[in-house]
């Protein structure tokens, strides 16, 4: 009875996201409310004693994961908000992209930019920076929405080939099932599927777009902070690989350096202005993450994810991997991957690579299926759960092609 009630709460949360435009209830608030209620129900049903302690332990673990993500998001978004407000991202775009470019060519360039960037830094940073590019071009609502969907797919695809790009890739690597040299071949199907989606989206695109002229003056301190941001991204990768330092710790260190530099160079009045950029962080995004992760943690607590691993073992691994990837569009791919790894399935190298691609890219099929999608939905007002659905056929085709290429190449090399 309790499990049924909790699953109903999760379904209600999903419906609140889908029908946000109809109900006019903010999805961040509804998911947070239902996520909290689900854990309250778990505590009330525990009945005290050891069961209550167990639920409390699971909640603490869930909150630790959420806090880590929150702090990481806060530090990354503060950097991006500052650089965006100072026009530094727009200036970078003007250096990289031509002033006038066809819409078709822009789609391909933005897709490749997001793909490569997400391979070397986290999905959150790659999404925020890539979405920042869109603000520099004069795009209509439909094209901006299409570009945002393309960025989501490209960011999720780019992360699968390197352990620095996606948490699930790192988890499978650390479990000893794949080597870095084996993961690198995933960049081929990832790039091919992103290129295919860019072609599909650009078929009806016409005309040219131009960048928004930047007349904003910037100071040496702005260049310094941009450099700190870039160095922080590089050091996040290096320190994580060499010493296993969590990315959140490196990014918080970089953020503290940013504040110290600002305090040293600027006056107190100017320093206050720098600190005000933190308030530009979209807290609805953070609340949405909190609600979603509370609900996913609850589903993990009641054994729903373990049930999925049992279903996984009943079918051919290549089919199970494909379906698992689609399932990650609804359930967070991190606990889903953790549950699968805990079940210790016996897979060959091509099958492990197929799973890596599937759980990394499959979340793109729904806007709520990945961190990139949730961030994009909060940043691009034209992008909602419902409007995203019209792109699912193209996304599914690109996902199928990418997964098929993964198996083809993997079996060619390691079969």
mmCIF file of C-alpha atoms in Angstrom:
data_model
loop_
_atom_site.group_PDB
_atom_site.id
_atom_site.type_symbol
_atom_site.label_atom_id
_atom_site.label_comp_id
_atom_site.label_asym_id
_atom_site.label_seq_id
_atom_site.Cartn_x
_atom_site.Cartn_y
_atom_site.Cartn_z
ATOM 1 C CA UNK A 1 0.000 0.000 0.000
ATOM 2 C CA UNK A 2 2.809 2.402 0.962
ATOM 3 C CA UNK A 3 4.777 1.622 -2.210
ATOM 4 C CA UNK A 4 1.701 2.270 -4.343
ATOM 5 C CA UNK A 5 1.159 5.630 -2.623
ATOM 6 C CA UNK A 6 4.799 6.635 -3.127
ATOM 7 C CA UNK A 7 4.784 5.651 -6.794
ATOM 8 C CA UNK A 8 1.591 7.701 -7.225
ATOM 9 C CA UNK A 9 3.446 10.692 -5.733
ATOM 10 C CA UNK A 10 6.252 10.198 -8.282
ATOM 11 C CA UNK A 11 3.684 10.028 -11.103
ATOM 12 C CA UNK A 12 1.982 13.191 -9.788
ATOM 13 C CA UNK A 13 5.362 14.952 -9.825
ATOM 14 C CA UNK A 14 5.833 13.935 -13.457
ATOM 15 C CA UNK A 15 2.314 15.145 -14.313
ATOM 16 C CA UNK A 16 2.949 18.458 -12.543
ATOM 17 C CA UNK A 17 5.923 18.987 -14.837
ATOM 18 C CA UNK A 18 3.981 17.990 -17.958
ATOM 19 C CA UNK A 19 0.977 20.223 -17.210
ATOM 20 C CA UNK A 20 2.826 23.173 -15.707
ATOM 21 C CA UNK A 21 1.519 25.511 -18.423
ATOM 22 C CA UNK A 22 -2.060 24.390 -17.722
ATOM 23 C CA UNK A 23 -1.986 24.487 -13.913
ATOM 24 C CA UNK A 24 0.397 27.481 -13.691
ATOM 25 C CA UNK A 25 2.037 25.753 -10.720
ATOM 26 C CA UNK A 26 5.812 26.108 -10.719
ATOM 27 C CA UNK A 27 7.343 22.657 -11.363
ATOM 28 C CA UNK A 28 10.196 23.357 -8.937
ATOM 29 C CA UNK A 29 7.761 23.881 -6.061
ATOM 30 C CA UNK A 30 5.497 20.927 -6.867
ATOM 31 C CA UNK A 31 8.368 18.433 -7.247
ATOM 32 C CA UNK A 32 9.980 19.710 -4.045
ATOM 33 C CA UNK A 33 6.668 19.367 -2.154
ATOM 34 C CA UNK A 34 5.966 15.844 -3.429
ATOM 35 C CA UNK A 35 9.596 14.801 -2.857
ATOM 36 C CA UNK A 36 9.431 15.944 0.770
ATOM 37 C CA UNK A 37 6.018 14.322 1.325
ATOM 38 C CA UNK A 38 7.334 10.996 0.006
ATOM 39 C CA UNK A 39 10.118 10.938 2.610
ATOM 40 C CA UNK A 40 7.745 12.055 5.378
ATOM 41 C CA UNK A 41 5.549 9.080 4.444
ATOM 42 C CA UNK A 42 8.563 6.758 4.611
ATOM 43 C CA UNK A 43 9.390 7.965 8.130
ATOM 44 C CA UNK A 44 5.777 7.670 9.303
ATOM 45 C CA UNK A 45 5.554 4.116 7.945
ATOM 46 C CA UNK A 46 8.896 3.083 9.527
ATOM 47 C CA UNK A 47 7.304 2.735 12.956
ATOM 48 C CA UNK A 48 10.353 3.719 14.970
ATOM 49 C CA UNK A 49 13.381 1.743 16.095
ATOM 50 C CA UNK A 50 15.828 0.287 13.589
ATOM 51 C CA UNK A 51 13.548 0.919 10.609
ATOM 52 C CA UNK A 52 13.459 4.653 11.339
ATOM 53 C CA UNK A 53 17.249 4.706 11.703
ATOM 54 C CA UNK A 54 17.588 2.954 8.352
ATOM 55 C CA UNK A 55 15.317 5.468 6.618
ATOM 56 C CA UNK A 56 17.225 8.329 8.273
ATOM 57 C CA UNK A 57 20.518 6.858 7.044
ATOM 58 C CA UNK A 58 19.187 6.583 3.477
ATOM 59 C CA UNK A 59 17.846 10.151 3.633
ATOM 60 C CA UNK A 60 21.213 11.448 4.845
ATOM 61 C CA UNK A 61 22.963 9.697 1.956
ATOM 62 C CA UNK A 62 20.437 11.152 -0.485
ATOM 63 C CA UNK A 63 20.831 14.650 0.969
ATOM 64 C CA UNK A 64 24.628 14.334 0.745
ATOM 65 C CA UNK A 65 24.350 13.584 -2.989
ATOM 66 C CA UNK A 66 21.939 16.504 -3.417
ATOM 67 C CA UNK A 67 24.143 18.896 -1.422
ATOM 68 C CA UNK A 68 27.151 17.954 -3.558
ATOM 69 C CA UNK A 69 25.197 18.665 -6.730
ATOM 70 C CA UNK A 70 23.773 21.896 -5.315
ATOM 71 C CA UNK A 71 27.189 23.264 -4.380
ATOM 72 C CA UNK A 72 28.585 22.242 -7.733
ATOM 73 C CA UNK A 73 25.701 23.913 -9.566
ATOM 74 C CA UNK A 74 25.961 27.040 -7.437
ATOM 75 C CA UNK A 75 29.682 27.491 -8.077
ATOM 76 C CA UNK A 76 29.409 26.783 -11.809
ATOM 77 C CA UNK A 77 26.342 28.950 -12.350
ATOM 78 C CA UNK A 78 27.889 31.838 -10.428
ATOM 79 C CA UNK A 79 30.929 31.806 -12.729
ATOM 80 C CA UNK A 80 28.729 31.681 -15.831
ATOM 81 C CA UNK A 81 26.335 34.345 -14.522
ATOM 82 C CA UNK A 82 29.234 36.731 -13.879
ATOM 83 C CA UNK A 83 30.901 36.157 -17.257
ATOM 84 C CA UNK A 84 27.563 36.398 -19.048
ATOM 85 C CA UNK A 85 26.684 39.660 -17.297
ATOM 86 C CA UNK A 86 30.068 41.104 -18.248
ATOM 87 C CA UNK A 87 29.621 40.029 -21.885
ATOM 88 C CA UNK A 88 32.652 37.733 -21.782
ATOM 89 C CA UNK A 89 30.775 34.744 -23.225
ATOM 90 C CA UNK A 90 29.425 36.897 -26.066
ATOM 91 C CA UNK A 91 32.918 38.192 -26.773
ATOM 92 C CA UNK A 92 34.225 34.608 -26.881
ATOM 93 C CA UNK A 93 31.455 33.682 -29.331
ATOM 94 C CA UNK A 94 32.342 36.603 -31.584
ATOM 95 C CA UNK A 95 35.950 35.389 -31.638
ATOM 96 C CA UNK A 96 34.994 31.794 -32.472
ATOM 97 C CA UNK A 97 31.895 32.201 -34.668
ATOM 98 C CA UNK A 98 31.533 34.485 -37.716
ATOM 99 C CA UNK A 99 29.363 37.604 -37.355
ATOM 100 C CA UNK A 100 26.906 36.302 -39.942
ATOM 101 C CA UNK A 101 26.277 32.620 -40.493
ATOM 102 C CA UNK A 102 23.527 30.501 -42.037
ATOM 103 C CA UNK A 103 21.133 28.890 -39.570
ATOM 104 C CA UNK A 104 22.105 25.441 -40.868
ATOM 105 C CA UNK A 105 25.806 26.037 -40.351
ATOM 106 C CA UNK A 106 25.156 27.583 -36.924
ATOM 107 C CA UNK A 107 23.333 24.429 -35.808
ATOM 108 C CA UNK A 108 26.249 22.231 -36.784
ATOM 109 C CA UNK A 109 28.796 24.570 -35.173
ATOM 110 C CA UNK A 110 26.851 24.877 -31.896
ATOM 111 C CA UNK A 111 26.305 21.088 -31.779
ATOM 112 C CA UNK A 112 30.009 20.368 -32.280
ATOM 113 C CA UNK A 113 30.962 23.058 -29.732
ATOM 114 C CA UNK A 114 28.673 21.517 -27.075
ATOM 115 C CA UNK A 115 29.829 17.988 -27.974
ATOM 116 C CA UNK A 116 33.531 18.741 -27.585
ATOM 117 C CA UNK A 117 33.118 20.985 -24.515
ATOM 118 C CA UNK A 118 31.081 18.360 -22.642
ATOM 119 C CA UNK A 119 33.744 15.721 -23.294
ATOM 120 C CA UNK A 120 36.259 17.722 -21.269
ATOM 121 C CA UNK A 121 34.129 19.330 -18.577
ATOM 122 C CA UNK A 122 30.969 18.475 -16.689
ATOM 123 C CA UNK A 123 27.517 18.522 -18.293
ATOM 124 C CA UNK A 124 26.353 21.414 -16.125
ATOM 125 C CA UNK A 125 29.140 23.755 -17.230
ATOM 126 C CA UNK A 126 28.884 22.638 -20.868
ATOM 127 C CA UNK A 127 25.118 23.252 -20.887
ATOM 128 C CA UNK A 128 25.326 26.681 -19.274
ATOM 129 C CA UNK A 129 28.108 27.888 -21.581
ATOM 130 C CA UNK A 130 26.442 26.437 -24.700
ATOM 131 C CA UNK A 131 23.087 28.006 -23.798
ATOM 132 C CA UNK A 132 24.975 31.255 -23.251
ATOM 133 C CA UNK A 133 25.933 31.112 -26.929
ATOM 134 C CA UNK A 134 22.283 31.304 -27.945
ATOM 135 C CA UNK A 135 21.860 34.708 -26.298
ATOM 136 C CA UNK A 136 24.439 36.179 -28.678
ATOM 137 C CA UNK A 137 22.472 35.293 -31.815
ATOM 138 C CA UNK A 138 19.191 36.834 -32.971
ATOM 139 C CA UNK A 139 17.054 33.694 -33.089
ATOM 140 C CA UNK A 140 13.270 33.347 -33.174
ATOM 141 C CA UNK A 141 11.505 31.337 -30.453
ATOM 142 C CA UNK A 142 11.178 28.121 -32.441
ATOM 143 C CA UNK A 143 14.803 28.148 -33.533
ATOM 144 C CA UNK A 144 16.038 28.938 -30.015
ATOM 145 C CA UNK A 145 14.012 26.006 -28.680
ATOM 146 C CA UNK A 146 15.362 23.693 -31.386
ATOM 147 C CA UNK A 147 18.907 24.830 -30.634
ATOM 148 C CA UNK A 148 18.378 24.158 -26.914
ATOM 149 C CA UNK A 149 17.197 20.594 -27.649
ATOM 150 C CA UNK A 150 20.232 20.064 -29.888
ATOM 151 C CA UNK A 151 22.536 21.310 -27.111
ATOM 152 C CA UNK A 152 20.964 18.896 -24.595
ATOM 153 C CA UNK A 153 21.568 15.925 -26.891
ATOM 154 C CA UNK A 154 25.084 17.085 -27.829
ATOM 155 C CA UNK A 155 26.119 17.686 -24.203
ATOM 156 C CA UNK A 156 24.891 14.261 -23.099
ATOM 157 C CA UNK A 157 26.561 12.602 -26.100
ATOM 158 C CA UNK A 158 29.926 14.292 -25.618
ATOM 159 C CA UNK A 159 30.293 13.077 -22.057
ATOM 160 C CA UNK A 160 30.197 9.345 -22.820
ATOM 161 C CA UNK A 161 33.669 9.077 -24.383
ATOM 162 C CA UNK A 162 35.739 10.460 -21.496
ATOM 163 C CA UNK A 163 35.571 9.889 -17.745
ATOM 164 C CA UNK A 164 35.705 13.667 -17.232
ATOM 165 C CA UNK A 165 32.491 14.198 -19.198
ATOM 166 C CA UNK A 166 29.854 12.049 -17.518
ATOM 167 C CA UNK A 167 29.387 10.567 -14.042
ATOM 168 C CA UNK A 168 27.980 7.277 -15.363
ATOM 169 C CA UNK A 169 30.987 6.821 -17.664
ATOM 170 C CA UNK A 170 33.263 7.423 -14.676
ATOM 171 C CA UNK A 171 31.287 4.916 -12.561
ATOM 172 C CA UNK A 172 31.569 2.156 -15.179
ATOM 173 C CA UNK A 173 35.276 2.920 -15.647
ATOM 174 C CA UNK A 174 36.010 2.848 -11.906
ATOM 175 C CA UNK A 175 34.218 -0.493 -11.634
ATOM 176 C CA UNK A 176 36.947 -1.904 -13.904
ATOM 177 C CA UNK A 177 34.697 -2.983 -16.769
ATOM 178 C CA UNK A 178 36.124 -0.661 -19.466
ATOM 179 C CA UNK A 179 39.435 1.056 -20.152
ATOM 180 C CA UNK A 180 39.964 4.652 -21.281
ATOM 181 C CA UNK A 181 41.220 3.489 -24.685
ATOM 182 C CA UNK A 182 37.990 1.495 -25.131
ATOM 183 C CA UNK A 183 35.823 4.431 -24.105
ATOM 184 C CA UNK A 184 37.436 6.710 -26.674
ATOM 185 C CA UNK A 185 35.801 4.841 -29.556
ATOM 186 C CA UNK A 186 32.409 6.017 -28.239
ATOM 187 C CA UNK A 187 33.229 9.496 -29.529
ATOM 188 C CA UNK A 188 32.648 8.245 -33.103
ATOM 189 C CA UNK A 189 28.994 7.147 -32.645
ATOM 190 C CA UNK A 190 28.381 10.120 -30.317
ATOM 191 C CA UNK A 191 29.605 12.614 -32.932
ATOM 192 C CA UNK A 192 27.727 10.822 -35.736
ATOM 193 C CA UNK A 193 24.404 10.880 -33.848
ATOM 194 C CA UNK A 194 24.814 14.567 -32.930
ATOM 195 C CA UNK A 195 25.652 15.437 -36.527
ATOM 196 C CA UNK A 196 22.570 13.493 -37.687
ATOM 197 C CA UNK A 197 20.325 15.396 -35.275
ATOM 198 C CA UNK A 198 21.811 18.726 -36.418
ATOM 199 C CA UNK A 199 21.044 17.767 -40.038
ATOM 200 C CA UNK A 200 17.466 16.747 -39.150
ATOM 201 C CA UNK A 201 16.852 19.988 -37.244
ATOM 202 C CA UNK A 202 18.336 22.143 -40.002
ATOM 203 C CA UNK A 203 16.321 20.641 -42.877
ATOM 204 C CA UNK A 204 13.633 23.337 -42.731
ATOM 205 C CA UNK A 205 15.952 26.083 -41.483
ATOM 206 C CA UNK A 206 16.356 29.047 -43.807
ATOM 207 C CA UNK A 207 18.256 32.307 -43.848
ATOM 208 C CA UNK A 208 21.142 33.716 -41.865
ATOM 209 C CA UNK A 209 21.590 35.022 -38.345
ATOM 210 C CA UNK A 210 23.993 37.572 -36.949
ATOM 211 C CA UNK A 211 25.589 37.978 -33.550
ATOM 212 C CA UNK A 212 24.422 40.739 -31.253
ATOM 213 C CA UNK A 213 27.034 43.531 -31.312
ATOM 214 C CA UNK A 214 28.915 43.851 -28.018
ATOM 215 C CA UNK A 215 29.793 47.380 -27.024
ATOM 216 C CA UNK A 216 30.249 46.581 -23.356
ATOM 217 C CA UNK A 217 33.589 47.550 -21.840
ATOM 218 C CA UNK A 218 35.320 44.999 -19.676
ATOM 219 C CA UNK A 219 38.161 45.370 -17.231
ATOM 220 C CA UNK A 220 41.323 43.300 -16.613
ATOM 221 C CA UNK A 221 39.641 41.696 -13.588
ATOM 222 C CA UNK A 222 36.966 40.263 -15.899
ATOM 223 C CA UNK A 223 39.647 38.615 -18.039
ATOM 224 C CA UNK A 224 41.279 37.316 -14.851
ATOM 225 C CA UNK A 225 38.018 35.746 -13.672
ATOM 226 C CA UNK A 226 37.445 34.200 -17.108
ATOM 227 C CA UNK A 227 40.949 32.697 -16.853
ATOM 228 C CA UNK A 228 40.184 31.405 -13.337
ATOM 229 C CA UNK A 229 37.040 29.728 -14.707
ATOM 230 C CA UNK A 230 39.002 28.053 -17.513
ATOM 231 C CA UNK A 231 41.798 26.938 -15.160
ATOM 232 C CA UNK A 232 39.194 25.606 -12.708
ATOM 233 C CA UNK A 233 37.672 23.419 -15.447
ATOM 234 C CA UNK A 234 41.109 22.048 -16.396
ATOM 235 C CA UNK A 235 42.139 21.449 -12.788
ATOM 236 C CA UNK A 236 38.832 19.714 -12.078
ATOM 237 C CA UNK A 237 39.736 17.078 -14.665
ATOM 238 C CA UNK A 238 43.406 16.795 -13.710
ATOM 239 C CA UNK A 239 42.903 16.580 -9.938
ATOM 240 C CA UNK A 240 40.041 14.109 -10.273
ATOM 241 C CA UNK A 241 42.074 11.757 -12.472
ATOM 242 C CA UNK A 242 45.344 12.047 -10.520
ATOM 243 C CA UNK A 243 44.127 12.259 -6.920
ATOM 244 C CA UNK A 244 40.417 11.417 -7.021
ATOM 245 C CA UNK A 245 39.468 14.889 -5.744
ATOM 246 C CA UNK A 246 35.706 15.425 -6.176
ATOM 247 C CA UNK A 247 34.874 18.030 -8.873
ATOM 248 C CA UNK A 248 32.729 19.998 -6.421
ATOM 249 C CA UNK A 249 35.745 20.674 -4.171
ATOM 250 C CA UNK A 250 37.866 21.967 -7.053
ATOM 251 C CA UNK A 251 35.069 24.197 -8.324
ATOM 252 C CA UNK A 252 34.411 25.644 -4.867
ATOM 253 C CA UNK A 253 38.137 26.373 -4.604
ATOM 254 C CA UNK A 254 38.004 28.146 -7.958
ATOM 255 C CA UNK A 255 34.973 30.128 -6.800
ATOM 256 C CA UNK A 256 36.798 31.209 -3.638
ATOM 257 C CA UNK A 257 39.766 32.343 -5.751
ATOM 258 C CA UNK A 258 37.342 34.336 -7.895
ATOM 259 C CA UNK A 259 36.048 36.144 -4.803
ATOM 260 C CA UNK A 260 39.560 36.742 -3.442
ATOM 261 C CA UNK A 261 40.697 38.239 -6.759
ATOM 262 C CA UNK A 262 37.602 40.422 -6.878
ATOM 263 C CA UNK A 263 38.174 41.606 -3.297
ATOM 264 C CA UNK A 264 41.859 42.352 -3.922
ATOM 265 C CA UNK A 265 41.387 44.322 -7.140
ATOM 266 C CA UNK A 266 38.085 46.081 -6.545
ATOM 267 C CA UNK A 267 36.813 48.502 -3.929
ATOM 268 C CA UNK A 268 34.273 47.412 -1.332
ATOM 269 C CA UNK A 269 31.462 48.922 -3.406
ATOM 270 C CA UNK A 270 32.549 47.057 -6.515
ATOM 271 C CA UNK A 271 33.059 43.893 -4.455
ATOM 272 C CA UNK A 272 29.424 44.100 -3.359
ATOM 273 C CA UNK A 273 28.415 44.210 -7.022
ATOM 274 C CA UNK A 274 30.429 41.051 -7.687
ATOM 275 C CA UNK A 275 28.702 39.228 -4.828
ATOM 276 C CA UNK A 276 25.333 40.295 -6.248
ATOM 277 C CA UNK A 277 25.980 38.071 -9.257
ATOM 278 C CA UNK A 278 25.317 35.089 -7.023
ATOM 279 C CA UNK A 279 21.714 36.250 -6.832
ATOM 280 C CA UNK A 280 21.463 35.741 -10.578
ATOM 281 C CA UNK A 281 21.759 32.010 -10.031
ATOM 282 C CA UNK A 282 18.415 30.461 -10.996
ATOM 283 C CA UNK A 283 17.292 29.011 -7.685
ATOM 284 C CA UNK A 284 14.265 27.428 -9.346
ATOM 285 C CA UNK A 285 16.751 25.155 -11.105
ATOM 286 C CA UNK A 286 18.275 24.168 -7.763
ATOM 287 C CA UNK A 287 14.862 23.553 -6.190
ATOM 288 C CA UNK A 288 13.823 21.463 -9.184
ATOM 289 C CA UNK A 289 16.944 19.337 -8.829
ATOM 290 C CA UNK A 290 16.244 18.936 -5.121
ATOM 291 C CA UNK A 291 12.673 17.738 -5.707
ATOM 292 C CA UNK A 292 13.610 15.353 -8.523
ATOM 293 C CA UNK A 293 16.511 13.799 -6.599
ATOM 294 C CA UNK A 294 14.393 13.370 -3.456
ATOM 295 C CA UNK A 295 11.843 11.451 -5.534
ATOM 296 C CA UNK A 296 14.515 9.319 -7.224
ATOM 297 C CA UNK A 297 16.068 8.604 -3.819
ATOM 298 C CA UNK A 298 12.656 7.511 -2.569
ATOM 299 C CA UNK A 299 12.210 5.133 -5.535
ATOM 300 C CA UNK A 300 15.632 3.683 -4.768
ATOM 301 C CA UNK A 301 14.670 3.282 -1.087
ATOM 302 C CA UNK A 302 11.480 1.303 -1.855
ATOM 303 C CA UNK A 303 13.336 -1.035 -4.221
ATOM 304 C CA UNK A 304 11.942 0.166 -7.551
ATOM 305 C CA UNK A 305 15.437 0.455 -9.026
ATOM 306 C CA UNK A 306 16.356 -3.051 -7.832
ATOM 307 C CA UNK A 307 13.246 -4.340 -9.591
ATOM 308 C CA UNK A 308 14.532 -2.783 -12.792
ATOM 309 C CA UNK A 309 17.858 -4.622 -12.439
ATOM 310 C CA UNK A 310 15.973 -7.908 -12.157
ATOM 311 C CA UNK A 311 14.091 -7.144 -15.365
ATOM 312 C CA UNK A 312 17.420 -6.164 -16.984
ATOM 313 C CA UNK A 313 18.911 -9.616 -16.321
ATOM 314 C CA UNK A 314 15.965 -11.404 -17.975
ATOM 315 C CA UNK A 315 16.765 -10.261 -21.536
ATOM 316 C CA UNK A 316 19.615 -10.085 -24.030
ATOM 317 C CA UNK A 317 22.164 -7.513 -22.720
ATOM 318 C CA UNK A 318 22.156 -5.483 -25.954
ATOM 319 C CA UNK A 319 18.378 -5.118 -25.812
ATOM 320 C CA UNK A 320 18.427 -4.481 -22.050
ATOM 321 C CA UNK A 321 21.085 -1.781 -22.474
ATOM 322 C CA UNK A 322 19.024 -0.058 -25.158
ATOM 323 C CA UNK A 323 15.877 -0.080 -23.012
ATOM 324 C CA UNK A 324 17.849 0.975 -19.924
ATOM 325 C CA UNK A 325 19.031 4.039 -21.826
ATOM 326 C CA UNK A 326 15.430 4.932 -22.608
ATOM 327 C CA UNK A 327 14.546 4.332 -18.956
ATOM 328 C CA UNK A 328 17.177 6.874 -17.900
ATOM 329 C CA UNK A 329 14.968 9.509 -19.549
ATOM 330 C CA UNK A 330 12.568 9.039 -16.619
ATOM 331 C CA UNK A 331 14.815 7.902 -13.776
ATOM 332 C CA UNK A 332 18.133 9.562 -13.006
ATOM 333 C CA UNK A 333 20.894 7.620 -14.764
ATOM 334 C CA UNK A 334 23.297 7.767 -11.802
ATOM 335 C CA UNK A 335 21.270 5.648 -9.312
ATOM 336 C CA UNK A 336 20.094 3.501 -12.233
ATOM 337 C CA UNK A 337 23.693 2.772 -13.252
ATOM 338 C CA UNK A 338 24.690 2.256 -9.605
ATOM 339 C CA UNK A 339 21.913 -0.318 -9.212
ATOM 340 C CA UNK A 340 23.043 -2.183 -12.337
ATOM 341 C CA UNK A 341 26.675 -2.199 -11.227
ATOM 342 C CA UNK A 342 25.623 -3.503 -7.816
ATOM 343 C CA UNK A 343 23.803 -6.381 -9.540
ATOM 344 C CA UNK A 344 27.148 -7.278 -11.215
ATOM 345 C CA UNK A 345 25.853 -8.447 -14.622
ATOM 346 C CA UNK A 346 28.287 -10.532 -16.698
ATOM 347 C CA UNK A 347 28.822 -8.502 -19.875
ATOM 348 C CA UNK A 348 31.410 -8.472 -22.641
ATOM 349 C CA UNK A 349 33.381 -5.311 -23.492
ATOM 350 C CA UNK A 350 31.040 -4.361 -26.410
ATOM 351 C CA UNK A 351 28.045 -4.777 -24.100
ATOM 352 C CA UNK A 352 29.621 -2.577 -21.409
ATOM 353 C CA UNK A 353 30.328 0.075 -24.054
ATOM 354 C CA UNK A 354 26.730 -0.201 -25.237
ATOM 355 C CA UNK A 355 25.515 0.347 -21.674
ATOM 356 C CA UNK A 356 27.853 3.331 -21.269
ATOM 357 C CA UNK A 357 26.483 4.994 -24.408
ATOM 358 C CA UNK A 358 22.862 4.151 -23.565
ATOM 359 C CA UNK A 359 22.772 5.523 -20.005
ATOM 360 C CA UNK A 360 24.783 8.579 -21.046
ATOM 361 C CA UNK A 361 22.681 9.590 -24.047
ATOM 362 C CA UNK A 362 19.281 8.016 -23.329
ATOM 363 C CA UNK A 363 18.367 10.718 -20.824
ATOM 364 C CA UNK A 364 18.108 13.154 -23.756
ATOM 365 C CA UNK A 365 14.853 11.540 -24.907
ATOM 366 C CA UNK A 366 12.878 13.525 -22.305
ATOM 367 C CA UNK A 367 13.715 16.995 -21.044
ATOM 368 C CA UNK A 368 13.612 15.806 -17.411
ATOM 369 C CA UNK A 369 15.948 12.894 -18.137
ATOM 370 C CA UNK A 370 19.257 14.686 -17.623
ATOM 371 C CA UNK A 371 20.865 17.582 -15.810
ATOM 372 C CA UNK A 372 21.350 19.292 -19.178
ATOM 373 C CA UNK A 373 17.620 19.082 -19.899
ATOM 374 C CA UNK A 374 16.541 20.382 -16.498
ATOM 375 C CA UNK A 375 18.929 23.338 -16.740
ATOM 376 C CA UNK A 376 17.845 24.125 -20.302
ATOM 377 C CA UNK A 377 14.162 23.982 -19.308
ATOM 378 C CA UNK A 378 14.771 26.549 -16.567
ATOM 379 C CA UNK A 379 16.884 28.828 -18.794
ATOM 380 C CA UNK A 380 14.972 28.733 -22.095
ATOM 381 C CA UNK A 381 11.393 29.792 -21.416
ATOM 382 C CA UNK A 382 10.171 28.415 -24.751
ATOM 383 C CA UNK A 383 11.286 24.918 -23.732
ATOM 384 C CA UNK A 384 8.789 22.922 -21.656
ATOM 385 C CA UNK A 385 8.082 19.237 -21.145
ATOM 386 C CA UNK A 386 5.284 19.325 -23.726
ATOM 387 C CA UNK A 387 7.121 21.344 -26.392
ATOM 388 C CA UNK A 388 10.104 18.998 -26.020
ATOM 389 C CA UNK A 389 7.937 15.997 -26.966
ATOM 390 C CA UNK A 390 7.643 17.119 -30.603
ATOM 391 C CA UNK A 391 11.387 16.491 -30.988
ATOM 392 C CA UNK A 392 11.310 12.967 -29.509
ATOM 393 C CA UNK A 393 11.094 11.163 -32.930
ATOM 394 C CA UNK A 394 14.273 12.886 -34.166
ATOM 395 C CA UNK A 395 15.990 12.340 -30.803
ATOM 396 C CA UNK A 396 14.990 8.665 -30.758
ATOM 397 C CA UNK A 397 16.275 8.143 -34.311
ATOM 398 C CA UNK A 398 19.612 9.760 -33.426
ATOM 399 C CA UNK A 399 19.825 7.663 -30.246
ATOM 400 C CA UNK A 400 19.103 4.450 -32.190
ATOM 401 C CA UNK A 401 21.735 5.281 -34.826
ATOM 402 C CA UNK A 402 24.311 6.147 -32.156
ATOM 403 C CA UNK A 403 23.617 2.952 -30.198
ATOM 404 C CA UNK A 404 23.766 0.802 -33.362
ATOM 405 C CA UNK A 405 27.081 2.396 -34.362
ATOM 406 C CA UNK A 406 28.415 1.783 -30.853
ATOM 407 C CA UNK A 407 27.691 -1.942 -31.095
ATOM 408 C CA UNK A 408 28.994 -2.136 -34.676
ATOM 409 C CA UNK A 409 32.309 -0.493 -33.816
ATOM 410 C CA UNK A 410 32.661 -2.207 -30.413
ATOM 411 C CA UNK A 411 32.118 -5.705 -31.816
ATOM 412 C CA UNK A 412 34.488 -4.871 -34.686
ATOM 413 C CA UNK A 413 37.300 -4.044 -32.251
ATOM 414 C CA UNK A 414 36.505 -6.141 -29.154
ATOM 415 C CA UNK A 415 33.963 -8.752 -30.266
#
